[in-house]
Structures are given as C-alpha cells and as structure tokens.
JSON list of C-alpha atoms in Angstrom, two decimals:
[
{"chain": "A", "resi": 215, "resn": "ILE", "atom": "CA", "xyz": [5.99, -9.55, -11.57]},
{"chain": "A", "resi": 216, "resn": "LEU", "atom": "CA", "xyz": [9.77, -8.56, -11.68]},
{"chain": "A", "resi": 217, "resn": "LYS", "atom": "CA", "xyz": [10.13, -5.52, -9.99]},
{"chain": "A", "resi": 218, "resn": "ASP", "atom": "CA", "xyz": [13.20, -3.80, -11.13]},
{"chain": "A", "resi": 219, "resn": "TYR", "atom": "CA", "xyz": [15.10, -0.06, -10.39]},
{"chain": "A", "resi": 220, "resn": "ALA", "atom": "CA", "xyz": [18.44, -1.87, -11.73]},
{"chain": "A", "resi": 221, "resn": "ARG", "atom": "CA", "xyz": [18.59, 0.98, -14.73]},
{"chain": "A", "resi": 222, "resn": "THR", "atom": "CA", "xyz": [17.58, 3.63, -12.83]},
{"chain": "A", "resi": 223, "resn": "PRO", "atom": "CA", "xyz": [20.28, 5.94, -13.55]},
{"chain": "A", "resi": 224, "resn": "GLY", "atom": "CA", "xyz": [22.04, 8.36, -10.64]},
{"chain": "A", "resi": 225, "resn": "TRP", "atom": "CA", "xyz": [21.80, 8.83, -7.02]},
{"chain": "A", "resi": 226, "resn": "PHE", "atom": "CA", "xyz": [18.42, 7.25, -6.95]},
{"chain": "A", "resi": 227, "resn": "GLY", "atom": "CA", "xyz": [19.76, 4.02, -8.52]},
{"chain": "A", "resi": 228, "resn": "ARG", "atom": "CA", "xyz": [22.22, 3.89, -5.95]},
{"chain": "A", "resi": 229, "resn": "LEU", "atom": "CA", "xyz": [20.59, 5.35, -3.00]},
{"chain": "A", "resi": 230, "resn": "ILE", "atom": "CA", "xyz": [17.06, 5.22, -3.17]},
{"chain": "A", "resi": 231, "resn": "ALA", "atom": "CA", "xyz": [16.52, 2.32, -5.25]},
{"chain": "A", "resi": 232, "resn": "PRO", "atom": "CA", "xyz": [17.94, 0.10, -2.66]},
{"chain": "A", "resi": 233, "resn": "ILE", "atom": "CA", "xyz": [15.55, 1.19, -0.12]},
{"chain": "A", "resi": 234, "resn": "LEU", "atom": "CA", "xyz": [12.63, 1.49, -2.20]},
{"chain": "A", "resi": 235, "resn": "ILE", "atom": "CA", "xyz": [13.09, -2.63, -2.82]},
{"chain": "A", "resi": 236, "resn": "TRP", "atom": "CA", "xyz": [14.20, -3.09, 1.17]},
{"chain": "A", "resi": 237, "resn": "ARG", "atom": "CA", "xyz": [10.91, -1.89, 1.78]},
{"chain": "A", "resi": 238, "resn": "GLU", "atom": "CA", "xyz": [8.78, -3.37, -0.32]},
{"chain": "A", "resi": 239, "resn": "TYR", "atom": "CA", "xyz": [10.49, -6.99, 0.30]},
{"chain": "A", "resi": 240, "resn": "SER", "atom": "CA", "xyz": [10.72, -6.81, 3.98]},
{"chain": "A", "resi": 241, "resn": "ALA", "atom": "CA", "xyz": [6.42, -5.81, 3.70]},
{"chain": "A", "resi": 242, "resn": "LEU", "atom": "CA", "xyz": [5.43, -9.03, 1.61]},
{"chain": "A", "resi": 243, "resn": "VAL", "atom": "CA", "xyz": [8.22, -11.41, 4.11]},
{"chain": "A", "resi": 244, "resn": "ARG", "atom": "CA", "xyz": [6.04, -9.91, 6.79]},
{"chain": "A", "resi": 245, "resn": "LEU", "atom": "CA", "xyz": [2.67, -10.65, 5.14]},
{"chain": "A", "resi": 246, "resn": "ALA", "atom": "CA", "xyz": [3.87, -14.20, 3.49]},
{"chain": "A", "resi": 247, "resn": "GLY", "atom": "CA", "xyz": [0.53, -16.55, 3.19]},
{"chain": "A", "resi": 248, "resn": "LEU", "atom": "CA", "xyz": [-1.43, -13.97, 3.38]},
{"chain": "A", "resi": 249, "resn": "GLN", "atom": "CA", "xyz": [-4.57, -14.13, 0.78]},
{"chain": "A", "resi": 250, "resn": "GLY", "atom": "CA", "xyz": [-4.37, -10.73, -1.17]},
{"chain": "A", "resi": 251, "resn": "VAL", "atom": "CA", "xyz": [-0.93, -9.73, -1.24]},
{"chain": "A", "resi": 252, "resn": "PRO", "atom": "CA", "xyz": [1.32, -10.97, -3.95]},
{"chain": "A", "resi": 253, "resn": "SER", "atom": "CA", "xyz": [3.67, -13.80, -2.67]},
{"chain": "A", "resi": 254, "resn": "LEU", "atom": "CA", "xyz": [7.52, -12.62, -3.03]},
{"chain": "A", "resi": 255, "resn": "HIS", "atom": "CA", "xyz": [9.21, -15.07, -5.32]},
{"chain": "A", "resi": 256, "resn": "ARG", "atom": "CA", "xyz": [13.08, -14.28, -4.54]},
{"chain": "A", "resi": 257, "resn": "ARG", "atom": "CA", "xyz": [14.89, -10.99, -3.93]},
{"chain": "A", "resi": 258, "resn": "LEU", "atom": "CA", "xyz": [17.16, -10.37, -6.69]},
{"chain": "A", "resi": 259, "resn": "ASP", "atom": "CA", "xyz": [19.83, -8.14, -5.67]},
{"chain": "A", "resi": 260, "resn": "ALA", "atom": "CA", "xyz": [19.65, -4.61, -3.80]},
{"chain": "A", "resi": 261, "resn": "ARG", "atom": "CA", "xyz": [17.38, -3.19, -6.92]},
{"chain": "A", "resi": 262, "resn": "GLY", "atom": "CA", "xyz": [15.20, -5.68, -7.95]},
{"chain": "A", "resi": 263, "resn": "LEU", "atom": "CA", "xyz": [12.65, -8.44, -6.37]},
{"chain": "A", "resi": 264, "resn": "LEU", "atom": "CA", "xyz": [10.56, -11.20, -8.07]},
{"chain": "A", "resi": 265, "resn": "MET", "atom": "CA", "xyz": [6.91, -10.96, -7.24]},
{"chain": "A", "resi": 266, "resn": "GLU", "atom": "CA", "xyz": [3.53, -13.16, -7.54]},
{"chain": "A", "resi": 267, "resn": "TYR", "atom": "CA", "xyz": [2.02, -11.91, -10.60]},
{"chain": "A", "resi": 268, "resn": "LEU", "atom": "CA", "xyz": [-2.21, -10.95, -9.78]},
{"chain": "A", "resi": 269, "resn": "PRO", "atom": "CA", "xyz": [-4.72, -11.64, -12.22]},
{"chain": "A", "resi": 270, "resn": "ALA", "atom": "CA", "xyz": [-6.99, -8.80, -11.46]},
{"chain": "A", "resi": 271, "resn": "ARG", "atom": "CA", "xyz": [-7.56, -5.30, -12.74]},
{"chain": "A", "resi": 272, "resn": "PRO", "atom": "CA", "xyz": [-7.09, -2.13, -10.14]},
{"chain": "A", "resi": 273, "resn": "TRP", "atom": "CA", "xyz": [-10.51, -0.82, -8.32]},
{"chain": "A", "resi": 274, "resn": "PRO", "atom": "CA", "xyz": [-11.50, 2.07, -10.36]},
{"chain": "A", "resi": 275, "resn": "SER", "atom": "CA", "xyz": [-11.30, -0.26, -14.16]},
{"chain": "A", "resi": 276, "resn": "ALA", "atom": "CA", "xyz": [-13.19, -2.99, -12.05]},
{"chain": "A", "resi": 277, "resn": "ASP", "atom": "CA", "xyz": [-17.16, -3.67, -11.63]},
{"chain": "A", "resi": 278, "resn": "ALA", "atom": "CA", "xyz": [-16.23, -5.17, -8.03]},
{"chain": "A", "resi": 279, "resn": "PRO", "atom": "CA", "xyz": [-19.66, -6.60, -6.01]},
{"chain": "A", "resi": 280, "resn": "ASP", "atom": "CA", "xyz": [-20.36, -5.41, -2.85]},
{"chain": "A", "resi": 281, "resn": "ALA", "atom": "CA", "xyz": [-19.10, -8.29, -1.25]},
{"chain": "A", "resi": 282, "resn": "ALA", "atom": "CA", "xyz": [-15.29, -7.27, -2.54]},
{"chain": "A", "resi": 283, "resn": "TYR", "atom": "CA", "xyz": [-15.47, -4.40, -0.26]},
{"chain": "A", "resi": 284, "resn": "ALA", "atom": "CA", "xyz": [-16.14, -6.43, 2.32]},
{"chain": "A", "resi": 285, "resn": "ARG", "atom": "CA", "xyz": [-13.29, -8.77, 1.62]},
{"chain": "A", "resi": 286, "resn": "LEU", "atom": "CA", "xyz": [-11.39, -5.97, 1.15]},
{"chain": "A", "resi": 287, "resn": "ARG", "atom": "CA", "xyz": [-11.94, -4.92, 4.76]},
{"chain": "A", "resi": 288, "resn": "THR", "atom": "CA", "xyz": [-10.50, -8.32, 6.25]},
{"chain": "A", "resi": 289, "resn": "LEU", "atom": "CA", "xyz": [-7.54, -8.29, 3.79]},
{"chain": "A", "resi": 290, "resn": "VAL", "atom": "CA", "xyz": [-6.65, -4.56, 5.49]},
{"chain": "A", "resi": 291, "resn": "ASP", "atom": "CA", "xyz": [-7.60, -5.52, 8.75]},
{"chain": "A", "resi": 292, "resn": "ALA", "atom": "CA", "xyz": [-5.77, -8.47, 8.69]},
{"chain": "A", "resi": 293, "resn": "MET", "atom": "CA", "xyz": [-2.42, -6.46, 7.18]},
{"chain": "A", "resi": 294, "resn": "HIS", "atom": "CA", "xyz": [-2.51, -3.93, 10.20]},
{"chain": "A", "resi": 295, "resn": "ARG", "atom": "CA", "xyz": [-2.43, -6.85, 12.43]},
{"chain": "A", "resi": 296, "resn": "ARG", "atom": "CA", "xyz": [0.56, -8.28, 11.12]},
{"chain": "A", "resi": 297, "resn": "GLY", "atom": "CA", "xyz": [1.79, -4.64, 11.67]},
{"chain": "A", "resi": 298, "resn": "ILE", "atom": "CA", "xyz": [2.16, -3.19, 8.11]},
{"chain": "A", "resi": 299, "resn": "ALA", "atom": "CA", "xyz": [0.24, -0.12, 7.45]},
{"chain": "A", "resi": 300, "resn": "HIS", "atom": "CA", "xyz": [0.23, 0.59, 3.38]},
{"chain": "A", "resi": 301, "resn": "CYS", "atom": "CA", "xyz": [0.23, 4.14, 3.80]},
{"chain": "A", "resi": 302, "resn": "ASP", "atom": "CA", "xyz": [-0.87, 4.20, -0.31]},
{"chain": "A", "resi": 303, "resn": "LEU", "atom": "CA", "xyz": [-4.23, 2.86, -0.09]},
{"chain": "A", "resi": 304, "resn": "ARG", "atom": "CA", "xyz": [-5.75, 6.44, -1.54]},
{"chain": "A", "resi": 305, "resn": "ALA", "atom": "CA", "xyz": [-4.12, 5.39, -4.72]},
{"chain": "A", "resi": 306, "resn": "ALA", "atom": "CA", "xyz": [-7.07, 3.11, -5.70]},
{"chain": "A", "resi": 307, "resn": "GLY", "atom": "CA", "xyz": [-4.32, 1.24, -8.40]},
{"chain": "A", "resi": 308, "resn": "ASN", "atom": "CA", "xyz": [-2.90, -0.09, -5.53]},
{"chain": "A", "resi": 309, "resn": "MET", "atom": "CA", "xyz": [-6.18, -2.17, -4.71]},
{"chain": "A", "resi": 310, "resn": "LEU", "atom": "CA", "xyz": [-6.70, -4.90, -7.32]},
{"chain": "A", "resi": 311, "resn": "VAL", "atom": "CA", "xyz": [-9.70, -7.09, -7.54]},
{"chain": "A", "resi": 312, "resn": "ASP", "atom": "CA", "xyz": [-10.45, -9.67, -9.86]},
{"chain": "A", "resi": 313, "resn": "ASP", "atom": "CA", "xyz": [-12.84, -11.44, -12.28]},
{"chain": "A", "resi": 314, "resn": "GLN", "atom": "CA", "xyz": [-14.67, -13.60, -8.52]},
{"chain": "A", "resi": 315, "resn": "GLY", "atom": "CA", "xyz": [-14.50, -10.48, -6.64]},
{"chain": "A", "resi": 316, "resn": "ARG", "atom": "CA", "xyz": [-11.21, -11.55, -4.66]},
{"chain": "A", "resi": 317, "resn": "PRO", "atom": "CA", "xyz": [-9.06, -8.47, -3.46]},
{"chain": "A", "resi": 318, "resn": "TYR", "atom": "CA", "xyz": [-5.23, -7.78, -4.00]},
{"chain": "A", "resi": 319, "resn": "ILE", "atom": "CA", "xyz": [-3.26, -5.58, -2.26]},
{"chain": "A", "resi": 320, "resn": "VAL", "atom": "CA", "xyz": [0.11, -4.37, -4.29]},
{"chain": "A", "resi": 321, "resn": "ASP", "atom": "CA", "xyz": [2.87, -1.81, -3.92]},
{"chain": "A", "resi": 322, "resn": "PHE", "atom": "CA", "xyz": [4.26, -1.33, -0.18]},
{"chain": "A", "resi": 323, "resn": "VAL", "atom": "CA", "xyz": [7.42, 1.17, -0.97]},
{"chain": "A", "resi": 324, "resn": "ALA", "atom": "CA", "xyz": [5.59, 3.61, 1.63]},
{"chain": "A", "resi": 325, "resn": "ARG", "atom": "CA", "xyz": [4.25, 1.30, 4.33]},
{"chain": "A", "resi": 326, "resn": "VAL", "atom": "CA", "xyz": [5.11, 1.68, 8.15]},
{"chain": "A", "resi": 327, "resn": "GLN", "atom": "CA", "xyz": [5.54, -1.18, 10.23]},
{"chain": "A", "resi": 328, "resn": "ARG", "atom": "CA", "xyz": [4.70, -1.44, 13.77]},
{"chain": "A", "resi": 329, "resn": "GLY", "atom": "CA", "xyz": [7.33, -1.06, 16.09]},
{"chain": "A", "resi": 330, "resn": "ALA", "atom": "CA", "xyz": [8.40, -2.86, 19.08]},
{"chain": "A", "resi": 331, "resn": "ARG", "atom": "CA", "xyz": [5.93, -2.76, 22.11]},
{"chain": "A", "resi": 332, "resn": "TRP", "atom": "CA", "xyz": [8.11, 0.05, 23.56]},
{"chain": "A", "resi": 333, "resn": "ASN", "atom": "CA", "xyz": [8.74, 2.29, 21.35]},
{"chain": "A", "resi": 334, "resn": "LEU", "atom": "CA", "xyz": [5.19, 4.32, 21.97]},
{"chain": "A", "resi": 335, "resn": "PRO", "atom": "CA", "xyz": [6.01, 7.19, 19.87]},
{"chain": "A", "resi": 336, "resn": "TRP", "atom": "CA", "xyz": [6.55, 4.90, 16.80]},
{"chain": "A", "resi": 337, "resn": "ASN", "atom": "CA", "xyz": [3.45, 3.00, 17.61]},
{"chain": "A", "resi": 338, "resn": "TRP", "atom": "CA", "xyz": [1.50, 6.32, 17.24]},
{"chain": "A", "resi": 339, "resn": "LEU", "atom": "CA", "xyz": [2.68, 6.94, 14.59]},
{"chain": "A", "resi": 340, "resn": "TYR", "atom": "CA", "xyz": [1.80, 3.52, 13.26]},
{"chain": "A", "resi": 341, "resn": "ARG", "atom": "CA", "xyz": [-1.72, 3.98, 14.24]},
{"chain": "A", "resi": 342, "resn": "GLN", "atom": "CA", "xyz": [-1.92, 6.75, 12.64]},
{"chain": "A", "resi": 343, "resn": "PHE", "atom": "CA", "xyz": [-1.31, 5.27, 9.40]},
{"chain": "A", "resi": 344, "resn": "VAL", "atom": "CA", "xyz": [-3.30, 2.96, 10.08]},
{"chain": "A", "resi": 345, "resn": "ARG", "atom": "CA", "xyz": [-6.18, 4.81, 10.08]},
{"chain": "A", "resi": 346, "resn": "ALA", "atom": "CA", "xyz": [-4.90, 6.47, 6.81]},
{"chain": "A", "resi": 347, "resn": "ASP", "atom": "CA", "xyz": [-5.62, 3.15, 5.48]},
{"chain": "A", "resi": 348, "resn": "GLU", "atom": "CA", "xyz": [-9.00, 3.08, 6.87]},
{"chain": "A", "resi": 349, "resn": "SER", "atom": "CA", "xyz": [-9.91, 6.66, 5.40]},
{"chain": "A", "resi": 350, "resn": "ALA", "atom": "CA", "xyz": [-8.61, 4.96, 2.03]},
{"chain": "A", "resi": 351, "resn": "LEU", "atom": "CA", "xyz": [-11.31, 2.64, 2.25]},
{"chain": "A", "resi": 352, "resn": "ALA", "atom": "CA", "xyz": [-14.16, 5.08, 3.32]},
{"chain": "A", "resi": 353, "resn": "LYS", "atom": "CA", "xyz": [-13.51, 7.02, 0.01]},
{"chain": "A", "resi": 354, "resn": "LEU", "atom": "CA", "xyz": [-13.02, 4.25, -1.74]},
{"chain": "A", "resi": 355, "resn": "ARG", "atom": "CA", "xyz": [-16.63, 3.32, -0.94]},
{"chain": "A", "resi": 356, "resn": "VAL", "atom": "CA", "xyz": [-17.83, 6.70, -0.82]},
{"chain": "A", "resi": 357, "resn": "ARG", "atom": "CA", "xyz": [-16.72, 7.15, -4.53]},
{"chain": "A", "resi": 358, "resn": "TYR", "atom": "CA", "xyz": [-17.09, 3.46, -6.49]},
{"chain": "A", "resi": 359, "resn": "ALA", "atom": "CA", "xyz": [-19.97, 1.77, -3.70]},
{"chain": "A", "resi": 360, "resn": "PRO", "atom": "CA", "xyz": [-22.14, 5.13, -2.66]},
{"chain": "A", "resi": 361, "resn": "HIS", "atom": "CA", "xyz": [-24.47, 2.52, -1.34]},
{"chain": "A", "resi": 362, "resn": "LEU", "atom": "CA", "xyz": [-22.32, 0.65, 0.76]},
{"chain": "A", "resi": 363, "resn": "ALA", "atom": "CA", "xyz": [-21.17, 3.87, 2.30]},
{"chain": "A", "resi": 364, "resn": "THR", "atom": "CA", "xyz": [-22.21, 4.91, 5.96]},
{"chain": "A", "resi": 365, "resn": "ALA", "atom": "CA", "xyz": [-22.50, 8.16, 7.69]},
{"chain": "A", "resi": 366, "resn": "ALA", "atom": "CA", "xyz": [-19.27, 7.41, 9.66]},
{"chain": "A", "resi": 367, "resn": "ASP", "atom": "CA", "xyz": [-17.27, 6.88, 6.15]},
{"chain": "A", "resi": 368, "resn": "ARG", "atom": "CA", "xyz": [-18.52, 10.33, 5.35]},
{"chain": "A", "resi": 369, "resn": "GLN", "atom": "CA", "xyz": [-17.33, 11.98, 8.15]},
{"chain": "A", "resi": 370, "resn": "THR", "atom": "CA", "xyz": [-14.25, 10.71, 8.09]},
{"chain": "A", "resi": 371, "resn": "LEU", "atom": "CA", "xyz": [-13.59, 11.77, 4.50]},
{"chain": "A", "resi": 372, "resn": "SER", "atom": "CA", "xyz": [-14.60, 15.32, 5.77]},
{"chain": "A", "resi": 373, "resn": "THR", "atom": "CA", "xyz": [-12.57, 15.42, 9.28]},
{"chain": "A", "resi": 374, "resn": "GLN", "atom": "CA", "xyz": [-9.27, 14.64, 7.94]},
{"chain": "A", "resi": 375, "resn": "GLY", "atom": "CA", "xyz": [-6.45, 14.81, 10.45]},
{"chain": "A", "resi": 376, "resn": "PRO", "atom": "CA", "xyz": [-3.16, 16.54, 9.67]},
{"chain": "A", "resi": 377, "resn": "LEU", "atom": "CA", "xyz": [-1.24, 12.93, 9.98]},
{"chain": "A", "resi": 378, "resn": "GLU", "atom": "CA", "xyz": [-3.64, 12.00, 7.42]},
{"chain": "A", "resi": 379, "resn": "ARG", "atom": "CA", "xyz": [-2.81, 14.46, 5.29]},
{"chain": "A", "resi": 380, "resn": "ILE", "atom": "CA", "xyz": [0.87, 14.04, 5.50]},
{"chain": "A", "resi": 381, "resn": "ALA", "atom": "CA", "xyz": [0.15, 9.98, 4.71]},
{"chain": "A", "resi": 382, "resn": "ARG", "atom": "CA", "xyz": [-1.62, 11.26, 1.62]},
{"chain": "A", "resi": 383, "resn": "ALA", "atom": "CA", "xyz": [1.37, 13.41, 0.77]},
{"chain": "A", "resi": 384, "resn": "ILE", "atom": "CA", "xyz": [4.12, 10.32, 1.56]},
{"chain": "A", "resi": 385, "resn": "GLY", "atom": "CA", "xyz": [1.92, 8.71, -0.80]},
{"chain": "A", "resi": 386, "resn": "GLU", "atom": "CA", "xyz": [1.73, 10.91, -3.74]},
{"chain": "A", "resi": 387, "resn": "ASN", "atom": "CA", "xyz": [5.39, 12.30, -3.24]},
{"chain": "A", "resi": 388, "resn": "THR", "atom": "CA", "xyz": [6.21, 8.63, -3.65]},
{"chain": "A", "resi": 389, "resn": "ARG", "atom": "CA", "xyz": [4.69, 8.05, -6.85]},
{"chain": "A", "resi": 390, "resn": "SER", "atom": "CA", "xyz": [5.49, 10.97, -8.12]},
{"chain": "A", "resi": 391, "resn": "LEU", "atom": "CA", "xyz": [9.06, 10.22, -7.74]},
{"chain": "A", "resi": 392, "resn": "LEU", "atom": "CA", "xyz": [9.21, 6.93, -8.81]},
{"chain": "A", "resi": 393, "resn": "ARG", "atom": "CA", "xyz": [7.50, 7.67, -11.90]},
{"chain": "A", "resi": 394, "resn": "TYR", "atom": "CA", "xyz": [9.84, 11.04, -12.90]},
{"chain": "A", "resi": 395, "resn": "PHE", "atom": "CA", "xyz": [13.47, 8.26, -12.03]},
{"chain": "A", "resi": 396, "resn": "VAL", "atom": "CA", "xyz": [11.75, 5.23, -13.62]},
{"chain": "A", "resi": 397, "resn": "ARG", "atom": "CA", "xyz": [10.57, 7.09, -16.98]},
{"chain": "A", "resi": 398, "resn": "SER", "atom": "CA", "xyz": [14.42, 8.90, -16.96]},
{"chain": "A", "resi": 399, "resn": "ARG", "atom": "CA", "xyz": [16.11, 5.70, -18.06]}
]
C-alpha cells in the first residue's frame, strides 16, 4: 500500500503531510514484527511510505468470529507494551479482520508514543490514550458482538472522561482534515 501525500497542495502538503508520514513511519518502526500491524517496506520521502497490504476488511463490514475479539485485545495489549497508543481505534475502519478471524490495526497517524521514564506528565497522558484504546475495544464489543460485552464494557462507555473525549476528537478531526485536504487535489 502506498500512503502518499505528494500531490497534496499548499501548506498542508509542505508542512503537515511530512509530520503525518513521520508519525506513521515511527509507529510502524516501533511495532515492526508485530503480527497484525502492517510491515513497513520503506519510507519513500517526507510525504510518502510503502507498507504491506493486508488481506482484510474493516471490522464493521466483516462478520468477525468471537475469537477475533480476543485476538484483537491481545494485539492491542502488545502494541501498548511496545509503547504505542493508537488513539483512533473508535474509527472501526482502523481495525480490520481477515477471513480466518485474524485482526489487524492500521493508520497510526494519530498515535501517541510512551515517553522516557522520567517524563511523568507525558506518560500520564499516554496512559489516558491507552484507556481510550481500551474504551474503543469495549465499544466494538458492545456494537458488533453484544454477547461478548461485559458489564465493565458498558460501564466504561457510560463514564468517559474528558481525555477520552479529547482522544476521540483528535481522531475525528485528523480524519476530517485528511479527507478534506486529500480530496482537494
């Protein structure tokens, strides 16, 4: 898959696109070898990168088996252990599943990376985004597999804190901006 902002016009293409590519690139480097995350083939330039094609469909359009939900949870936990919070898992299109029930996570533009041990404020913020990812998994179970949803899932969704709302807003605004500027070519 080619992710390329080379034709994006104006200031977005010159200033924002390189930041977005760097964010995706650095997340894919940190998550290299993690089954369920696309492999990075190479960074083309400041506005493009080439990554693995994943033979899967977005979660909402796939009939994911129950086991896929547990596998997705394992994948998200592994991603968090490597220090990456996705921050946009509420967009169900960022979670894919193949015909064998293997989950995949894509689009790491909105990600937050855990900081150095001494950086307590940043790491506190990182933990909030990890909680937002966990809330997104609860939402996924409640919406697409209600028989797998727990009382804790429903409680999580009913008591979202301000940072979870901020995380959701960042994801939504990032998607909206990308759609606007990529379509304006």
